[in-house]
Amino acid sequence: MEALFSLVKRNNKVFRRDKTQVFYSLLSVIIVIVLYAVFLQKMQVNAIEEVTKATPALVTMVNEWIVAGLLSMTAVSTTLAAYGIAVRDLESKAQADFLTAPISRATIQFSYVLNAFFIGCIFSFIALIGCEIFIVSTGGELLSFGDFLKVVGLLFLSVLLGSVFNLFLVLLANSQHSFSTLSTIVGTALGFLCGVYVPVGALPSFAQNLIMYFPISHTTLLLRNAFMESSISKVFEGAPALQVEEYKKMYGIVYDLHGNILSTSTSIIIIVVTIIMLAILSFFFFKKKNK
Amino acid sequence: MTFAIQVENLCKQYGNQQAVKGISFKVEQGSLFAFLGANGAGKSTTIEILCTLLKKSSGTVNINGHTLDACNDNAEIRKSIGVVFQQSLLDERLTVQENILHRGKTYGLSKKQLTDNYQFVSTHLHLADIEKRKYGTLSGGQKRRADIARALIHRPNILFLDEPTTGLDPQTRQFVWQAIKQLQLETNMTVFLTTHYMEEAAVAHQVIVLKEGEIVAEGTPDELKTKYAYDSMALVFHNSSEGIQWLKDNAISYTEKLGIFSIQVESTLNALTLLKDAEPLIASFEVIKGTMDDVFLHIMAEGGAA
C-alpha cells in the first residue's frame, strides 16, 4: 500500500511541477472561457430576451449554464492530462525502473489512475470555487449548502468518469506523439459533445442523439440542473411550462431522447454503468496488453 | 563457492529471431562480472530477463537463491537487485532526494530503514551537494551518482550496471568506479556490468563475451588476454639496418613506421630476453601489454571458443 501511495505522490509532484502540462490540461476550458466572454454569453442572452424579459437573473442563469459546462470539461481534461505521465514513463522506460522494485505493473497502472482522479478532484474543486466567485461577482448567488454538496458529489462522479474514460483511451496510446494527438482530439471534441460550444438544440438531430448517448455529457446535464434550478425559476417566473421546457431542451438542461425526457436518476445510472463498463474493459485491455 | 547468479541454457525468442541462444554461466557472490558484446549481441535482452523485466523463452535462472518466474520468486529477486540503466530514468522535476526516497518506498522498507539506507548511499555517492537539486538540472556525472544511489537505496546484493559510464568524462568515470568498488568492498555486493569501455572490463573477476546471442569467450581478463591478445614491443635502433638484420637473424616478424619497429612478444618476460640480446643495438624501447580491447576486437572479428 505504501508503494502505491508513494507512486501516486510521485506522479502528483511530477504533474504539478510541469507547468506547461498543467496549462495544456486546462486549455480546452480556457478556450471555452474566451468564447463565452467574446460571444457565447451575448448570443444566449439575446436569444432568451426574445421570449422573456431581461432581468439580472437572466445573466446569472446563463453564467451558471456555462459554469456547469466548464466544470464537466475540467473533470475530463485534467484527468486526461494527468495520464500524460503514464505515457511518458512508458516511452522513457521509467516504468522499467519501477518494475525492478517488487511492485506489479497493475500497481503502477493503478497509481496513474489514482493520480488522475486526485488531480481531477483538486482542479475541479478549485474550478468550482473560481466559478462560484465568478457567479457571485456578476450578481448571482452562492449555491445553497445542499446544492453545493450536490455539485461536489456530481463533480466527484464526473472526475471518476473522466478517470476511467481517459484510462481506456490512454491504454491505446504508446507514445507521447499519439498521446498529444489523442489530447487534441478529446480537447476539441469535448466542448461539442458536452453541448458547451453550441447548444444541443441548435444541432441537427443526429448530433443531438450523439451528445445524448455520450456519457460525459450527462455530467454536464446534471451539473446544469444543480446550478440553474433556482435561476431558471426566477427568469421564467410566470412563463408557460412549455416555454421553460423548450429552453431546457434547447440548452441541454434536459435530454429529450426519442420523445422521452430523461430523468436525473437515468443520467446517474448511465454514468455509473459507463464507469463500471469502462473499468472492466480497461482491466481486460491492460491484461491483454501486458501479457 | 557461493553463486549470486546461475543461468542454465537461457533462450529468448522474438518470433523467428532467437536473441539469446541457450547461454549458461555463473556469477560468484561479491565478484565483478563483465558481460561484453557488440550492440545487438543479446546483452540487454539477457539483463532484462535477469532483472525480471522480460520473460525468458526457456532455460533456468537462479538469482540469490530464487528461481526466476517461479511462484512469488520474482518479487524476492527484485528485492535483491538494483539496476542502473543506460539512460537516466529519474524524474527531471523532482529533487535527487525525492526521486530516491519515492522509489525507495516501493521496496516496503520501514521509515528507519529507508532513512538509514538513504544516509548510506548519500555518504558513499556524495549526494549532500546535489540532493536538494532537481534531477533535470544536474550534469551527466551528477545524474549517474543519483542513478546509482537510487539503484542501491534498498541495499541490494546484486547491482546491474548497464553501460553506466557511457558519455561521462574520465574524471567522473573514475569517481563512479571508485564509489562502486568501495561499496562492493564494504558490502560484498555482486556487480554485473555491461560496458563498451574495455578498461572497465579489465578489472572484472570474470568476463563473458556474447556474440549473436551466444557466449563466444569467457574467463578472467588475464585468461582472455593470454588467449586472444598479445603483448608487443616498440623498438628504436641506433642503426636501423643493423636492427633489421638482428630481427631477421632471430626470425622475428616486424612492422616499421618512422623508424619505430613493432614486434609481437609472447609475454613481457619474453620481451626481457629479447631486450638483453639486442641491448647494444637499442636506442629506446617500450613494452606494450595486450589489452581487453585487443581481446574484444579479436573475438568480434574471428569469434572465440568458449
Coordinates of C-alpha atoms in Angstrom, one line a residue:
Chain A
M1 CA 0.0 0.0 0.0
E2 CA 2.8 2.4 0.9
A3 CA 4.4 1.6 -2.5
L4 CA 1.2 2.6 -4.2
F5 CA 0.8 5.9 -2.2
S6 CA 4.5 6.7 -2.9
L7 CA 3.9 6.2 -6.6
V8 CA 0.8 8.4 -6.5
K9 CA 2.7 11.1 -4.6
R10 CA 5.5 10.9 -7.2
N11 CA 3.0 11.1 -10.1
N12 CA 1.3 14.0 -8.5
K13 CA 4.5 16.0 -8.0
V14 CA 5.7 15.3 -11.5
F15 CA 2.4 16.6 -12.9
R16 CA 2.1 19.7 -10.7
R17 CA 5.7 20.8 -11.4
D18 CA 5.2 20.6 -15.1
K19 CA 3.6 24.0 -15.6
T20 CA 3.2 23.5 -19.4
Q21 CA 1.3 20.3 -18.8
V22 CA -0.9 22.0 -16.2
F23 CA -1.6 24.8 -18.7
Y24 CA -2.5 22.4 -21.5
S25 CA -4.7 20.4 -19.2
L26 CA -6.9 23.5 -18.9
L27 CA -6.6 24.7 -22.5
S28 CA -10.0 23.5 -23.6
V29 CA -11.5 25.1 -20.5
I30 CA -9.6 28.3 -21.2
I31 CA -10.9 28.3 -24.8
V32 CA -14.5 28.0 -23.6
I33 CA -14.0 30.9 -21.2
V34 CA -12.7 33.0 -24.0
L35 CA -15.5 32.0 -26.4
Y36 CA -18.0 32.7 -23.7
A37 CA -16.6 36.1 -22.9
V38 CA -16.4 37.0 -26.6
F39 CA -19.8 35.9 -27.9
L40 CA -21.4 32.8 -26.3
Q41 CA -22.9 34.7 -23.4
K42 CA -24.2 37.5 -25.5
M43 CA -25.7 35.1 -28.0
Q44 CA -27.6 33.2 -25.4
V45 CA -28.8 36.3 -23.5
N46 CA -30.1 37.8 -26.8
A47 CA -31.9 34.6 -27.7
I48 CA -33.6 34.3 -24.3
E49 CA -34.5 38.0 -24.3
E50 CA -36.7 37.3 -27.3
V51 CA -39.0 35.1 -25.3
T52 CA -38.8 36.6 -21.8
K53 CA -38.0 39.9 -20.2
A54 CA -34.3 40.7 -19.5
T55 CA -33.5 40.6 -15.8
P56 CA -30.3 40.4 -13.8
A57 CA -31.3 36.8 -13.0
L58 CA -31.0 36.1 -16.8
V59 CA -27.3 36.8 -16.9
T60 CA -26.8 34.7 -13.8
M61 CA -28.7 31.8 -15.3
V62 CA -26.5 32.0 -18.5
N63 CA -23.4 32.2 -16.4
E64 CA -24.4 29.2 -14.4
W65 CA -25.1 27.3 -17.7
I66 CA -21.5 27.9 -18.9
V67 CA -20.1 27.2 -15.4
A68 CA -21.7 23.7 -15.5
G69 CA -20.1 23.0 -18.9
L70 CA -16.7 24.3 -17.7
L71 CA -16.7 22.1 -14.6
S72 CA -17.7 18.9 -16.5
M73 CA -14.9 19.6 -19.1
T74 CA -12.4 20.3 -16.4
A75 CA -13.0 16.9 -14.9
V76 CA -12.2 15.2 -18.2
S77 CA -9.4 17.4 -19.5
T78 CA -7.3 17.5 -16.2
T79 CA -7.6 13.7 -15.7
L80 CA -6.5 13.1 -19.3
A81 CA -3.5 15.4 -18.9
A82 CA -2.6 13.6 -15.7
Y83 CA -2.3 10.3 -17.6
G84 CA 0.4 12.0 -19.7
I85 CA 2.9 10.8 -17.0
A86 CA 1.9 7.2 -17.7
V87 CA 2.7 7.6 -21.4
R88 CA 5.9 9.5 -20.7
D89 CA 7.0 6.8 -18.2
L90 CA 6.3 4.1 -20.7
E91 CA 8.2 5.8 -23.5
S92 CA 11.1 6.9 -21.4
K93 CA 11.4 3.4 -19.8
A94 CA 10.9 4.9 -16.3
Q95 CA 8.3 2.2 -15.9
A96 CA 11.0 -0.4 -16.3
D97 CA 12.8 1.3 -13.5
F98 CA 9.8 1.0 -11.2
L99 CA 9.4 -2.6 -12.3
T100 CA 12.8 -3.5 -10.9
A101 CA 11.2 -2.9 -7.5
P102 CA 8.8 -5.6 -6.0
I103 CA 5.7 -4.0 -7.4
S104 CA 3.4 -5.2 -10.1
R105 CA 2.5 -3.5 -13.4
A106 CA -1.1 -3.3 -12.1
T107 CA 0.1 -1.3 -9.0
I108 CA 2.0 1.1 -11.3
Q109 CA -1.0 1.5 -13.6
F110 CA -3.4 1.9 -10.6
S111 CA -1.1 4.7 -9.3
Y112 CA -1.7 6.6 -12.6
V113 CA -5.5 6.1 -12.2
L114 CA -5.5 7.3 -8.6
N115 CA -3.3 10.3 -9.5
A116 CA -5.6 11.2 -12.4
F117 CA -8.5 11.0 -10.0
F118 CA -6.8 13.2 -7.4
I119 CA -5.7 15.8 -10.0
G120 CA -9.2 15.9 -11.4
C121 CA -10.7 16.3 -7.9
I122 CA -8.3 19.1 -7.0
F123 CA -8.6 21.0 -10.2
S124 CA -12.4 20.6 -10.3
F125 CA -12.7 21.8 -6.7
I126 CA -10.5 24.9 -7.5
A127 CA -12.6 25.5 -10.6
L128 CA -15.8 25.2 -8.6
I129 CA -14.5 27.9 -6.1
G130 CA -13.5 30.1 -9.1
C131 CA -16.9 29.6 -10.7
E132 CA -18.7 30.5 -7.5
I133 CA -16.6 33.7 -7.2
F134 CA -17.4 34.5 -10.8
I135 CA -21.2 33.9 -10.3
V136 CA -21.3 36.0 -7.1
S137 CA -19.2 38.8 -8.6
T138 CA -21.5 39.0 -11.6
G139 CA -24.6 39.4 -9.4
G140 CA -25.6 35.8 -8.8
E141 CA -26.0 34.0 -5.5
L142 CA -23.8 31.4 -3.8
L143 CA -25.0 27.8 -4.1
S144 CA -27.0 26.8 -1.0
F145 CA -25.2 24.3 1.2
G146 CA -27.4 21.5 -0.1
D147 CA -26.8 22.4 -3.7
F148 CA -23.1 22.8 -3.0
L149 CA -22.9 19.3 -1.7
K150 CA -24.9 18.1 -4.7
V151 CA -22.5 19.8 -7.0
V152 CA -19.4 18.4 -5.2
G153 CA -21.0 14.9 -5.4
L154 CA -21.5 15.4 -9.1
L155 CA -18.0 16.6 -9.6
F156 CA -16.8 13.5 -7.8
L157 CA -18.8 11.4 -10.3
S158 CA -17.6 13.5 -13.3
V159 CA -13.9 13.0 -12.2
L160 CA -14.4 9.3 -11.7
L161 CA -16.0 9.0 -15.1
G162 CA -13.2 11.2 -16.6
S163 CA -10.6 9.0 -15.0
V164 CA -11.9 5.7 -16.3
F165 CA -12.8 7.2 -19.7
N166 CA -9.3 8.5 -20.2
L167 CA -7.7 5.4 -18.8
F168 CA -9.3 3.4 -21.6
L169 CA -8.2 6.0 -24.2
V170 CA -4.6 6.2 -22.7
L171 CA -4.2 2.4 -22.9
L172 CA -4.4 2.8 -26.6
A173 CA -1.5 5.4 -26.7
N174 CA 2.0 4.0 -26.7
S175 CA 3.9 7.2 -27.4
Q176 CA 3.9 10.9 -26.4
H177 CA 3.0 11.7 -30.0
S178 CA -0.1 9.5 -30.0
F179 CA -1.0 10.9 -26.6
S180 CA -0.8 14.5 -27.8
T181 CA -2.9 13.6 -30.8
L182 CA -5.4 12.0 -28.5
S183 CA -5.4 15.0 -26.2
T184 CA -6.1 17.4 -29.1
I185 CA -9.0 15.3 -30.3
V186 CA -10.5 14.9 -26.9
G187 CA -10.0 18.6 -26.0
T188 CA -11.7 19.7 -29.2
A189 CA -14.5 17.2 -29.3
L190 CA -15.3 17.6 -25.6
G191 CA -16.8 21.1 -26.0
F192 CA -19.1 19.9 -28.7
L193 CA -20.0 16.6 -27.1
C194 CA -20.9 18.3 -23.8
G195 CA -23.0 20.9 -25.7
V196 CA -20.9 23.8 -24.5
Y197 CA -19.6 25.3 -27.7
V198 CA -23.0 25.1 -29.4
P199 CA -26.3 24.5 -27.5
V200 CA -27.6 21.0 -28.1
G201 CA -30.9 22.2 -29.5
A202 CA -29.1 24.1 -32.3
L203 CA -27.5 21.0 -33.7
P204 CA -29.0 18.6 -36.2
S205 CA -30.9 15.6 -34.7
F206 CA -28.1 13.0 -35.3
A207 CA -25.7 15.3 -33.5
Q208 CA -28.2 15.7 -30.7
N209 CA -28.5 12.0 -30.3
L210 CA -24.8 11.6 -30.4
I211 CA -24.5 14.0 -27.5
M212 CA -27.3 12.4 -25.5
Y213 CA -25.6 9.0 -25.9
F214 CA -22.2 10.4 -24.9
P215 CA -22.0 9.6 -21.1
I216 CA -19.8 12.6 -20.2
S217 CA -22.5 14.9 -21.5
H218 CA -24.8 13.6 -18.7
T219 CA -22.4 15.0 -16.1
T220 CA -22.8 18.4 -17.8
L221 CA -26.6 18.0 -17.8
L222 CA -26.7 17.1 -14.1
L223 CA -24.4 20.0 -13.2
R224 CA -26.6 22.4 -15.2
N225 CA -29.6 21.1 -13.3
A226 CA -27.9 21.6 -9.9
F227 CA -26.6 25.1 -10.8
M228 CA -29.6 26.5 -12.7
E229 CA -32.6 25.2 -10.9
S230 CA -33.2 28.4 -8.8
S231 CA -32.3 30.9 -11.5
I232 CA -34.5 29.2 -14.2
S233 CA -37.5 29.5 -11.9
K234 CA -36.7 33.2 -11.4
V235 CA -36.1 34.0 -15.1
F236 CA -39.1 32.1 -16.3
E237 CA -41.4 33.1 -13.5
G238 CA -44.9 33.2 -14.9
A239 CA -43.8 31.8 -18.2
P240 CA -45.7 28.9 -19.7
A241 CA -44.3 25.5 -18.7
L242 CA -43.9 24.6 -22.4
Q243 CA -41.6 27.6 -22.9
V244 CA -39.4 26.6 -19.9
E245 CA -39.2 23.0 -21.3
E246 CA -38.3 24.3 -24.7
Y247 CA -35.5 26.4 -23.2
K248 CA -34.2 23.4 -21.1
K249 CA -34.2 21.1 -24.2
M250 CA -32.5 23.8 -26.3
Y251 CA -29.7 24.3 -23.9
G252 CA -29.2 20.7 -22.7
I253 CA -30.7 21.1 -19.3
V254 CA -32.9 18.2 -20.0
Y255 CA -32.5 15.5 -22.7
D256 CA -35.4 14.6 -24.9
L257 CA -34.3 11.2 -26.2
H258 CA -36.8 9.8 -28.8
G259 CA -39.7 11.7 -27.2
N260 CA -38.8 10.8 -23.6
I261 CA -37.4 13.3 -21.1
L262 CA -34.5 11.5 -19.3
S263 CA -34.8 11.7 -15.5
T264 CA -31.9 12.6 -13.2
S265 CA -31.7 9.1 -12.0
T266 CA -31.4 7.8 -15.6
S267 CA -28.5 10.1 -16.2
I268 CA -26.8 8.9 -13.0
I269 CA -27.4 5.2 -14.0
I270 CA -25.9 5.9 -17.4
I271 CA -22.8 7.5 -15.8
V272 CA -22.3 4.7 -13.2
V273 CA -22.8 1.9 -15.7
T274 CA -20.3 3.6 -18.1
I275 CA -17.8 3.8 -15.2
I276 CA -18.2 0.1 -14.5
M277 CA -18.1 -0.9 -18.1
L278 CA -15.0 1.2 -18.9
A279 CA -13.2 0.0 -15.8
I280 CA -13.9 -3.7 -16.8
L281 CA -12.9 -3.1 -20.4
S282 CA -9.7 -1.2 -19.3
F283 CA -8.8 -4.0 -16.9
F284 CA -9.0 -6.7 -19.7
F285 CA -7.3 -4.4 -22.2
F286 CA -4.5 -3.8 -19.7
K287 CA -4.2 -7.5 -19.0
K288 CA -4.0 -8.3 -22.8
K289 CA -1.5 -5.5 -23.4
N290 CA 0.9 -6.8 -20.7
K291 CA 0.5 -10.5 -21.3
Chain B
M1 CA 31.8 -21.0 -3.6
T2 CA 28.5 -19.2 -3.5
F3 CA 26.9 -18.0 -6.7
A4 CA 24.7 -14.9 -6.8
I5 CA 23.5 -15.7 -10.3
Q6 CA 23.2 -19.1 -12.1
V7 CA 22.0 -19.2 -15.6
E8 CA 21.4 -22.5 -17.4
N9 CA 20.6 -22.8 -21.1
L10 CA 18.8 -19.4 -21.3
C11 CA 16.9 -18.7 -24.5
K12 CA 14.9 -15.8 -25.7
Q13 CA 13.0 -15.9 -28.9
Y14 CA 11.2 -12.9 -30.6
G15 CA 9.1 -14.5 -33.3
N16 CA 11.5 -16.3 -35.6
Q17 CA 14.5 -14.5 -34.3
Q18 CA 16.5 -16.0 -31.4
A19 CA 18.1 -13.2 -29.5
V20 CA 19.7 -15.4 -26.8
K21 CA 20.7 -18.9 -27.8
G22 CA 21.0 -21.2 -24.8
I23 CA 23.6 -19.4 -22.7
S24 CA 24.9 -20.7 -19.4
F25 CA 27.1 -19.0 -16.8
K26 CA 27.6 -18.5 -13.1
V27 CA 28.4 -15.3 -11.2
E28 CA 30.2 -15.6 -7.9
Q29 CA 28.9 -13.7 -5.0
G30 CA 30.8 -10.5 -4.4
S31 CA 32.5 -10.5 -7.7
L32 CA 32.6 -8.0 -10.5
F33 CA 31.3 -9.7 -13.6
A34 CA 31.7 -8.1 -17.0
F35 CA 29.2 -9.1 -19.7
L36 CA 30.5 -7.9 -23.1
G37 CA 29.4 -7.9 -26.6
A38 CA 28.8 -5.7 -29.6
N39 CA 25.4 -3.9 -30.0
G40 CA 22.7 -6.4 -30.7
A41 CA 24.6 -9.3 -29.2
G42 CA 21.8 -10.1 -26.7
K43 CA 23.3 -8.3 -23.6
S44 CA 20.4 -6.1 -22.9
T45 CA 17.9 -8.9 -23.5
T46 CA 19.8 -11.1 -21.0
I47 CA 19.9 -8.3 -18.5
E48 CA 16.2 -7.5 -18.9
I49 CA 15.5 -11.2 -18.3
L50 CA 17.7 -11.3 -15.2
C51 CA 16.1 -8.2 -13.9
T52 CA 12.6 -9.7 -14.3
L53 CA 11.6 -7.2 -16.9
L54 CA 11.4 -9.7 -19.8
K55 CA 10.0 -13.3 -19.9
K56 CA 12.6 -15.9 -20.9
S57 CA 11.6 -18.4 -23.6
S58 CA 13.3 -21.3 -21.9
G59 CA 16.1 -22.1 -19.5
T60 CA 16.5 -21.6 -15.8
V61 CA 17.8 -18.6 -13.9
N62 CA 18.5 -18.5 -10.2
I63 CA 19.3 -15.2 -8.5
N64 CA 20.2 -15.1 -4.9
G65 CA 18.6 -18.5 -4.3
H66 CA 15.3 -17.6 -6.0
T67 CA 14.2 -19.2 -9.3
L68 CA 13.1 -16.7 -11.9
D69 CA 9.4 -16.9 -12.9
A70 CA 8.7 -19.4 -10.0
C71 CA 5.8 -18.5 -7.8
N72 CA 6.4 -15.3 -5.9
D73 CA 10.2 -15.5 -6.5
N74 CA 10.3 -12.6 -8.9
A75 CA 9.3 -10.2 -6.1
E76 CA 12.1 -11.7 -4.0
I77 CA 14.6 -11.3 -6.8
R78 CA 13.6 -7.7 -7.3
K79 CA 14.2 -7.0 -3.6
S80 CA 17.8 -8.3 -4.0
I81 CA 18.8 -6.5 -7.2
G82 CA 19.5 -2.9 -8.1
V83 CA 19.6 -1.7 -11.7
V84 CA 21.4 1.3 -13.2
F85 CA 20.0 1.7 -16.7
Q86 CA 21.9 3.0 -19.6
Q87 CA 19.7 6.1 -19.8
S88 CA 18.9 8.4 -16.9
L89 CA 15.4 7.5 -15.8
L90 CA 14.7 9.6 -12.7
D91 CA 12.2 12.4 -12.8
E92 CA 13.7 15.7 -14.1
R93 CA 11.4 17.9 -12.0
L94 CA 11.9 16.1 -8.7
T95 CA 14.9 16.6 -6.5
V96 CA 17.5 13.9 -6.2
Q97 CA 16.3 13.1 -2.7
E98 CA 12.7 13.0 -3.7
N99 CA 13.5 10.7 -6.6
I100 CA 15.4 8.3 -4.4
L101 CA 13.0 8.3 -1.5
H102 CA 9.9 7.8 -3.6
R103 CA 11.5 4.8 -5.3
G104 CA 12.8 3.6 -2.0
K105 CA 9.3 3.4 -0.6
T106 CA 8.4 0.9 -3.3
Y107 CA 10.6 -1.7 -1.6
G108 CA 8.5 -1.9 1.5
L109 CA 11.2 -0.6 3.8
S110 CA 10.4 0.8 7.2
K111 CA 10.9 4.5 7.7
K112 CA 14.0 3.9 9.7
Q113 CA 15.5 1.5 7.2
L114 CA 14.8 4.0 4.4
T115 CA 16.4 6.8 6.3
D116 CA 19.4 4.7 7.2
N117 CA 19.8 3.4 3.6
Y118 CA 19.5 6.9 2.3
Q119 CA 22.2 8.1 4.6
F120 CA 24.4 5.2 3.5
V121 CA 24.0 5.9 -0.3
S122 CA 24.2 9.6 0.2
T123 CA 27.5 9.3 2.0
H124 CA 29.0 6.8 -0.4
L125 CA 27.9 8.7 -3.5
H126 CA 28.5 12.2 -2.1
L127 CA 24.9 13.3 -2.6
A128 CA 24.9 16.1 0.0
D129 CA 25.7 18.8 -2.5
I130 CA 23.1 17.7 -5.0
E131 CA 20.3 16.1 -3.0
K132 CA 18.1 19.2 -2.9
R133 CA 18.6 20.0 -6.6
K134 CA 16.2 19.0 -9.3
Y135 CA 17.5 16.0 -11.2
G136 CA 17.0 17.7 -14.5
T137 CA 19.5 20.5 -13.6
L138 CA 22.3 18.1 -12.9
S139 CA 25.4 17.3 -15.0
G140 CA 25.8 13.8 -16.6
G141 CA 28.1 12.7 -13.8
Q142 CA 25.9 14.0 -11.0
K143 CA 22.9 12.2 -12.6
R144 CA 24.8 9.0 -12.7
R145 CA 25.6 9.4 -8.9
A146 CA 21.9 9.8 -8.3
D147 CA 21.1 6.8 -10.6
I148 CA 23.4 4.6 -8.7
A149 CA 22.1 5.8 -5.3
R150 CA 18.6 5.0 -6.5
A151 CA 19.6 1.5 -7.5
L152 CA 21.2 1.0 -4.1
I153 CA 18.6 2.5 -1.9
H154 CA 17.3 -0.9 -0.8
R155 CA 20.8 -2.2 -0.3
P156 CA 20.6 -5.0 -2.9
N157 CA 23.0 -8.0 -3.1
I158 CA 23.4 -7.6 -6.8
L159 CA 23.9 -4.4 -8.8
F160 CA 23.3 -4.5 -12.5
L161 CA 25.2 -1.7 -14.4
D162 CA 24.1 -1.3 -18.0
E163 CA 26.9 0.8 -19.6
P164 CA 27.0 3.1 -16.5
T165 CA 29.8 5.4 -17.6
T166 CA 28.8 5.9 -21.3
G167 CA 29.2 9.6 -22.1
L168 CA 30.9 10.5 -18.8
D169 CA 34.3 12.4 -18.7
P170 CA 37.3 10.4 -17.4
Q171 CA 37.3 12.1 -14.0
T172 CA 33.6 11.3 -13.4
R173 CA 34.1 7.7 -14.7
Q174 CA 36.9 7.3 -12.2
F175 CA 34.7 8.7 -9.4
V176 CA 31.8 6.4 -10.3
W177 CA 34.1 3.4 -10.3
Q178 CA 35.7 4.3 -7.0
A179 CA 32.3 4.6 -5.4
I180 CA 31.2 1.2 -6.8
K181 CA 34.4 -0.6 -5.8
Q182 CA 34.2 0.9 -2.3
L183 CA 30.6 -0.2 -1.9
Q184 CA 31.4 -3.7 -3.3
L185 CA 34.3 -4.0 -0.8
E186 CA 32.2 -2.9 2.1
T187 CA 29.0 -4.9 1.3
N188 CA 30.3 -7.9 -0.7
M189 CA 27.8 -6.9 -3.4
T190 CA 27.9 -8.6 -6.7
V191 CA 28.3 -6.3 -9.7
F192 CA 27.0 -7.4 -13.1
L193 CA 28.4 -4.9 -15.7
T194 CA 27.9 -4.3 -19.3
T195 CA 30.2 -1.8 -20.8
H196 CA 31.9 -0.7 -24.0
Y197 CA 34.9 0.6 -22.1
M198 CA 37.3 -2.4 -22.1
E199 CA 39.5 -1.0 -19.4
E200 CA 36.5 -1.3 -17.1
A201 CA 36.1 -4.9 -18.0
A202 CA 39.8 -5.5 -17.4
V203 CA 39.3 -5.2 -13.6
A204 CA 36.5 -7.7 -13.6
H205 CA 36.9 -11.1 -11.8
Q206 CA 35.2 -12.8 -14.7
V207 CA 34.3 -11.8 -18.3
I208 CA 31.9 -13.2 -20.7
V209 CA 31.7 -12.1 -24.4
L210 CA 28.5 -12.6 -26.2
K211 CA 28.1 -12.6 -30.0
E212 CA 24.9 -13.1 -31.8
G213 CA 23.2 -14.5 -28.7
E214 CA 25.9 -17.0 -27.9
I215 CA 28.8 -17.0 -25.5
V216 CA 31.9 -16.9 -27.6
A217 CA 34.5 -16.4 -24.9
E218 CA 34.7 -16.5 -21.1
G219 CA 37.3 -16.4 -18.4
T220 CA 39.3 -14.0 -16.3
P221 CA 40.7 -10.9 -18.1
D222 CA 44.2 -12.4 -17.9
E223 CA 43.0 -15.7 -19.3
L224 CA 41.3 -13.9 -22.2
K225 CA 44.3 -11.7 -22.8
T226 CA 46.5 -14.7 -22.9
K227 CA 44.2 -16.4 -25.4
Y228 CA 43.1 -13.5 -27.6
A229 CA 45.6 -10.6 -27.1
Y230 CA 49.3 -10.3 -27.3
D231 CA 52.0 -8.1 -25.8
S232 CA 54.1 -6.1 -28.2
M233 CA 57.3 -4.1 -28.1
A234 CA 58.3 -1.0 -29.9
L235 CA 61.9 -0.6 -30.7
V236 CA 64.1 2.2 -32.0
F237 CA 67.6 1.1 -33.1
H238 CA 70.8 3.2 -33.2
N239 CA 71.2 1.9 -36.7
S240 CA 68.1 0.7 -38.5
S241 CA 69.9 -1.6 -40.9
E242 CA 71.7 -3.4 -38.0
G243 CA 68.3 -3.6 -36.2
I244 CA 66.6 -5.2 -39.3
Q245 CA 69.5 -7.7 -39.6
W246 CA 69.1 -8.6 -35.9
L247 CA 65.3 -9.1 -36.4
K248 CA 65.9 -11.3 -39.5
D249 CA 68.6 -13.3 -37.7
N250 CA 66.2 -14.1 -34.9
A251 CA 63.3 -14.8 -37.3
I252 CA 61.2 -12.0 -35.7
S253 CA 58.5 -10.6 -37.9
Y254 CA 58.0 -6.8 -37.6
T255 CA 56.3 -3.7 -38.9
E256 CA 58.1 -0.4 -39.2
K257 CA 56.9 3.1 -39.2
L258 CA 59.0 6.2 -39.0
G259 CA 62.0 4.2 -37.7
I260 CA 59.9 2.5 -34.9
F261 CA 59.9 -1.3 -35.2
S262 CA 56.9 -3.1 -33.7
I263 CA 57.2 -6.7 -32.8
Q264 CA 54.9 -9.2 -31.1
V265 CA 56.1 -10.9 -28.0
E266 CA 54.7 -13.9 -26.2
S267 CA 54.9 -12.2 -22.8
T268 CA 56.7 -9.4 -21.0
L269 CA 59.3 -11.9 -19.8
N270 CA 60.0 -12.9 -23.3
A271 CA 60.5 -9.2 -24.1
L272 CA 63.1 -9.0 -21.4
T273 CA 65.1 -11.9 -23.0
L274 CA 65.0 -10.2 -26.4
L275 CA 66.0 -6.8 -25.0
K276 CA 69.0 -8.4 -23.3
D277 CA 70.1 -9.9 -26.5
A278 CA 69.7 -6.8 -28.6
E279 CA 70.7 -4.3 -25.9
P280 CA 73.7 -2.8 -27.8
L281 CA 71.6 -2.1 -30.8
I282 CA 68.6 -0.5 -29.0
A283 CA 68.3 3.3 -28.6
S284 CA 64.9 3.1 -26.9
F285 CA 62.1 0.7 -26.3
E286 CA 58.5 0.3 -25.0
V287 CA 56.8 -2.9 -23.9
I288 CA 53.0 -2.7 -24.6
K289 CA 50.7 -5.0 -22.7
G290 CA 47.9 -6.7 -24.5
T291 CA 44.6 -5.1 -23.6
M292 CA 41.0 -6.1 -23.3
D293 CA 40.4 -4.0 -26.4
D294 CA 42.6 -6.5 -28.3
V295 CA 40.6 -9.4 -26.8
F296 CA 37.3 -7.8 -27.8
L297 CA 38.3 -6.9 -31.3
H298 CA 39.9 -10.3 -31.9
I299 CA 36.8 -12.2 -30.7
M300 CA 34.4 -9.9 -32.6
A301 CA 36.5 -10.3 -35.8
E302 CA 37.1 -14.1 -35.6
G303 CA 34.8 -15.4 -32.9
G304 CA 36.1 -17.2 -29.9
A305 CA 35.9 -20.6 -28.3
A306 CA 34.1 -20.6 -25.1

